[in-house]
Phi, psi and omega in degrees: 000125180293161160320301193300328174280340184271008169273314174284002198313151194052014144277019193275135161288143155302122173098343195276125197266134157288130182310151154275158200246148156205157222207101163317112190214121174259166196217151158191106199041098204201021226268318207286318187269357172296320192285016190241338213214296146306293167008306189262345179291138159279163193327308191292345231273108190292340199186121175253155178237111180273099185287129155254109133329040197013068171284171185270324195273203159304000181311308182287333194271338187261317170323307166344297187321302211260333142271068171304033198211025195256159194261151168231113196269194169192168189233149188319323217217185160233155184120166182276347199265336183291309210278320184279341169281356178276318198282319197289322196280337168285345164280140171235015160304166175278318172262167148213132182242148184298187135172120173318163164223042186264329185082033176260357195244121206261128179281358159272009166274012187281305204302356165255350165294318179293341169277324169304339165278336193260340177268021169108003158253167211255338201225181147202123169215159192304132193228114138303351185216061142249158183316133148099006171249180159184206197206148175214023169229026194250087197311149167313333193256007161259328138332270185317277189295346152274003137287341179247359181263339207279332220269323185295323170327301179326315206276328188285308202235000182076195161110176184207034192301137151269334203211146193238291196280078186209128175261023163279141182190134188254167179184130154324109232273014204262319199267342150344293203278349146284353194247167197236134180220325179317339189273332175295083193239020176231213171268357157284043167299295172323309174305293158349291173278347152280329200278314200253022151276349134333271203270062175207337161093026177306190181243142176232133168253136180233134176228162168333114156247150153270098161287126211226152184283144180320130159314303167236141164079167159245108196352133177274357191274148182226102179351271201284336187271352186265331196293335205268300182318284181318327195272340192271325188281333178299000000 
């Protein structure tokens, strides 16, 4: 049985090939939180792409380790978004899925990203606050304020988002050449990519995630200069 019939059954046309997937992990001194995370990608998953941030520790070696076949990029810039736009160019799925390598992002949710892509959206991303998601890595003034980011969007772009700042995320390698991303280079890359598959009139999905707190190590997000970006990217 291919991937797409065990997401779908009996939506498969006769004759129909499964898209290939590759699946995006920007990394940077990640060496601890990788086996919690490759570890866990499924089988079908055609192609991983490891972005290294010109870490310091054991990161490429221990991805290696645990994936011998996974590709290892370096990115141009610094940042996250410099670092995901070296993986999406570096990919040759058909789909492409986002994913952290902090291990707050569970890699057994991608079969719901793909099936909301394979049943007619174009974009899909991840909600820590629709039924069946949450968070358990989030402070009240971050909370508060991606409350106040998801309500302006709302207000600028329409859309019916829960959740703004969150970077699991799936996509048609198609819906790419609507979005405009080079100037986008830390994270509010994501927001970025929530705000103009709106306004590209893309088909958008949102499905439950469970946000779980980093494993290892300490967040490169920095609250108010990152918090600032975003609301300048709105």
């Amino acid at each position: 049985m291919n991937k797409i019939s065990e997401l779908t059954p009996g939506a498969v046309p006769v004759g129909f090939s499964s898209p290939s997937i590759s699946v995006v992990v920007p990394a940077k001194n990640e060496a601890k939180n990788l086996p919690h995370v490759l570890s866990k990608f499924p089988s079908w998953i055609d192609e991983v792409i490891l972005v290294d941030g010109n870490s310091t520790d054991d990161t490429v070696a221990v991805a290696r380790s645990i994936l011998p076949n996974i590709k290892v990029v370096g990115q141009s810039r610094k940042g996250k978004g410099a670092a995901l736009r070296s993986g999406f160019e570096a990919s040759k799925g058909d789909i492409i899925v986002m994913i952290d390598a902090d291990g707050s992002m569970d890699p057994g949710e991608i079969p719901a990203y793909i099936g909301a892509l394979l049943t007619g959206a174009d974009f899909v991303k991840g909600s820590r606050f629709m039924q069946g998601g949450g968070t358990d890595d989030m402070e009240w003034y971050r909370r508060l304020g991606n409350w106040g980011f998801v309500k302006l969007v709302t207000w600028r772009f329409g859309g019916n988002y829960s959740d703004l700042c969150y970077g699991y995320s799936a996509f048609w390698r198609d819906a790419l050449t609507r979005l405009y991303l080079e100037k986008d280079d830390g994270f509010e890359i994501e927001t970025s990519m929530n705000v103009q598959a709106l306004q590209a009139g893309l088909t958008v999905h949102e499905v439950p995630s469970q946000e779980a707190p980093r494993i290892h190590g300490v967040s490169n997000l920095r609250t108010i200069p990152d918090g600032f970006r975003v609301l300048m990217t709105i």
